[in-house]
Amino acid sequence: MHYATAQMIVEVLKRCGGDDLSRENLLRQATNIQGLQLPLFLPGVKINISPTSRIAWRQASMARFDGSKWVLFGDILAFPAGN
């Protein structure tokens, strides 16, 4: 999870541009992210953050251990805002 957090920080800094790293701009960029697919996330699990909903992702996938590896099953689950 730490690597995904680092990827998010890099994304926010890129969105700030090269010359405006003010607190206000950092917060604006960090709270306005829609549909961001991080490289380590499963395809379809995306980051969505807004000023009123700061939980970064509300999607997950189920997996079961088959004795040697984790195997994904089912569709990506989406959890509604507010839960």
PDB file of C-alpha atoms in Angstrom:
ATOM      1  CA  MET A   1       0.000   0.000   0.000  1.00  0.00           C
ATOM      2  CA  HIS A   2       2.905   2.376   0.610  1.00  0.00           C
ATOM      3  CA  TYR A   3       3.912   2.212  -3.046  1.00  0.00           C
ATOM      4  CA  ALA A   4       0.373   3.124  -4.143  1.00  0.00           C
ATOM      5  CA  THR A   5       0.441   6.076  -1.721  1.00  0.00           C
ATOM      6  CA  ALA A   6       3.741   7.227  -3.231  1.00  0.00           C
ATOM      7  CA  GLN A   7       2.237   6.954  -6.722  1.00  0.00           C
ATOM      8  CA  MET A   8      -0.682   9.135  -5.590  1.00  0.00           C
ATOM      9  CA  ILE A   9       1.695  11.772  -4.200  1.00  0.00           C
ATOM     10  CA  VAL A  10       3.600  11.836  -7.506  1.00  0.00           C
ATOM     11  CA  GLU A  11       0.317  12.232  -9.416  1.00  0.00           C
ATOM     12  CA  VAL A  12      -0.807  15.124  -7.210  1.00  0.00           C
ATOM     13  CA  LEU A  13       2.551  16.887  -7.591  1.00  0.00           C
ATOM     14  CA  LYS A  14       2.385  16.480 -11.388  1.00  0.00           C
ATOM     15  CA  ARG A  15      -1.107  17.973 -11.410  1.00  0.00           C
ATOM     16  CA  CYS A  16       0.148  20.965  -9.407  1.00  0.00           C
ATOM     17  CA  GLY A  17       2.443  21.994 -12.226  1.00  0.00           C
ATOM     18  CA  GLY A  18       6.027  23.071 -11.836  1.00  0.00           C
ATOM     19  CA  ASP A  19       5.519  26.435 -10.172  1.00  0.00           C
ATOM     20  CA  ASP A  20       2.531  26.271  -7.793  1.00  0.00           C
ATOM     21  CA  LEU A  21       3.155  24.014  -4.814  1.00  0.00           C
ATOM     22  CA  SER A  22       1.064  26.154  -2.479  1.00  0.00           C
ATOM     23  CA  ARG A  23      -1.066  24.472   0.172  1.00  0.00           C
ATOM     24  CA  GLU A  24      -4.223  25.594  -1.603  1.00  0.00           C
ATOM     25  CA  ASN A  25      -3.188  24.133  -4.956  1.00  0.00           C
ATOM     26  CA  LEU A  26      -1.976  20.880  -3.371  1.00  0.00           C
ATOM     27  CA  LEU A  27      -5.341  20.445  -1.633  1.00  0.00           C
ATOM     28  CA  ARG A  28      -7.273  21.382  -4.793  1.00  0.00           C
ATOM     29  CA  GLN A  29      -5.370  18.832  -6.878  1.00  0.00           C
ATOM     30  CA  ALA A  30      -5.492  16.115  -4.188  1.00  0.00           C
ATOM     31  CA  THR A  31      -9.272  16.444  -3.776  1.00  0.00           C
ATOM     32  CA  ASN A  32     -10.168  16.495  -7.478  1.00  0.00           C
ATOM     33  CA  ILE A  33      -9.021  13.159  -8.912  1.00  0.00           C
ATOM     34  CA  GLN A  34     -11.382  11.128 -11.075  1.00  0.00           C
ATOM     35  CA  GLY A  35     -10.816   7.779 -12.752  1.00  0.00           C
ATOM     36  CA  LEU A  36      -7.109   7.433 -11.957  1.00  0.00           C
ATOM     37  CA  GLN A  37      -5.808   3.916 -12.662  1.00  0.00           C
ATOM     38  CA  LEU A  38      -2.663   3.217 -10.637  1.00  0.00           C
ATOM     39  CA  PRO A  39      -0.212   0.677 -12.116  1.00  0.00           C
ATOM     40  CA  LEU A  40      -0.418  -1.661  -9.099  1.00  0.00           C
ATOM     41  CA  PHE A  41      -4.229  -1.678  -8.939  1.00  0.00           C
ATOM     42  CA  LEU A  42      -6.305  -4.288 -10.694  1.00  0.00           C
ATOM     43  CA  PRO A  43      -7.692  -3.111 -14.036  1.00  0.00           C
ATOM     44  CA  GLY A  44     -10.940  -1.257 -13.397  1.00  0.00           C
ATOM     45  CA  VAL A  45     -10.155  -0.326  -9.775  1.00  0.00           C
ATOM     46  CA  LYS A  46      -9.748   3.435  -9.994  1.00  0.00           C
ATOM     47  CA  ILE A  47      -9.126   6.352  -7.676  1.00  0.00           C
ATOM     48  CA  ASN A  48     -11.912   8.922  -7.305  1.00  0.00           C
ATOM     49  CA  ILE A  49     -11.532  11.739  -4.777  1.00  0.00           C
ATOM     50  CA  SER A  50     -13.618  14.889  -4.439  1.00  0.00           C
ATOM     51  CA  PRO A  51     -13.791  17.665  -1.850  1.00  0.00           C
ATOM     52  CA  THR A  52     -16.845  15.947  -0.300  1.00  0.00           C
ATOM     53  CA  SER A  53     -15.670  12.335  -0.652  1.00  0.00           C
ATOM     54  CA  ARG A  54     -12.044  11.825   0.311  1.00  0.00           C
ATOM     55  CA  ILE A  55     -11.997   8.025   0.422  1.00  0.00           C
ATOM     56  CA  ALA A  56      -9.701   7.269  -2.501  1.00  0.00           C
ATOM     57  CA  TRP A  57     -11.211   4.036  -3.760  1.00  0.00           C
ATOM     58  CA  ARG A  58     -14.507   2.290  -3.265  1.00  0.00           C
ATOM     59  CA  GLN A  59     -13.848  -0.757  -5.399  1.00  0.00           C
ATOM     60  CA  ALA A  60     -12.330  -4.148  -4.689  1.00  0.00           C
ATOM     61  CA  SER A  61     -12.045  -7.632  -6.092  1.00  0.00           C
ATOM     62  CA  MET A  62     -12.442 -10.924  -4.283  1.00  0.00           C
ATOM     63  CA  ALA A  63      -9.701 -13.554  -4.322  1.00  0.00           C
ATOM     64  CA  ARG A  64      -9.249 -17.017  -2.860  1.00  0.00           C
ATOM     65  CA  PHE A  65      -6.097 -18.953  -2.139  1.00  0.00           C
ATOM     66  CA  ASP A  66      -5.955 -22.180  -4.186  1.00  0.00           C
ATOM     67  CA  GLY A  67      -3.131 -23.710  -2.162  1.00  0.00           C
ATOM     68  CA  SER A  68      -0.313 -22.061  -4.098  1.00  0.00           C
ATOM     69  CA  LYS A  69      -1.510 -18.634  -5.272  1.00  0.00           C
ATOM     70  CA  TRP A  70      -4.331 -16.104  -4.994  1.00  0.00           C
ATOM     71  CA  VAL A  71      -6.966 -16.422  -7.725  1.00  0.00           C
ATOM     72  CA  LEU A  72      -9.384 -13.569  -8.450  1.00  0.00           C
ATOM     73  CA  PHE A  73     -13.061 -14.398  -8.915  1.00  0.00           C
ATOM     74  CA  GLY A  74     -16.242 -12.485  -9.639  1.00  0.00           C
ATOM     75  CA  ASP A  75     -16.703  -8.916 -10.775  1.00  0.00           C
ATOM     76  CA  ILE A  76     -15.149  -5.822  -9.273  1.00  0.00           C
ATOM     77  CA  LEU A  77     -17.245  -4.801  -6.283  1.00  0.00           C
ATOM     78  CA  ALA A  78     -18.219  -1.166  -5.855  1.00  0.00           C
ATOM     79  CA  PHE A  79     -19.069   0.321  -2.480  1.00  0.00           C
ATOM     80  CA  PRO A  80     -21.357   3.371  -2.425  1.00  0.00           C
ATOM     81  CA  ALA A  81     -20.228   6.682  -0.981  1.00  0.00           C
ATOM     82  CA  GLY A  82     -20.989   7.136   2.680  1.00  0.00           C
ATOM     83  CA  ASN A  83     -20.301   3.544   3.703  1.00  0.00           C
TER      84      ASN A  83
END
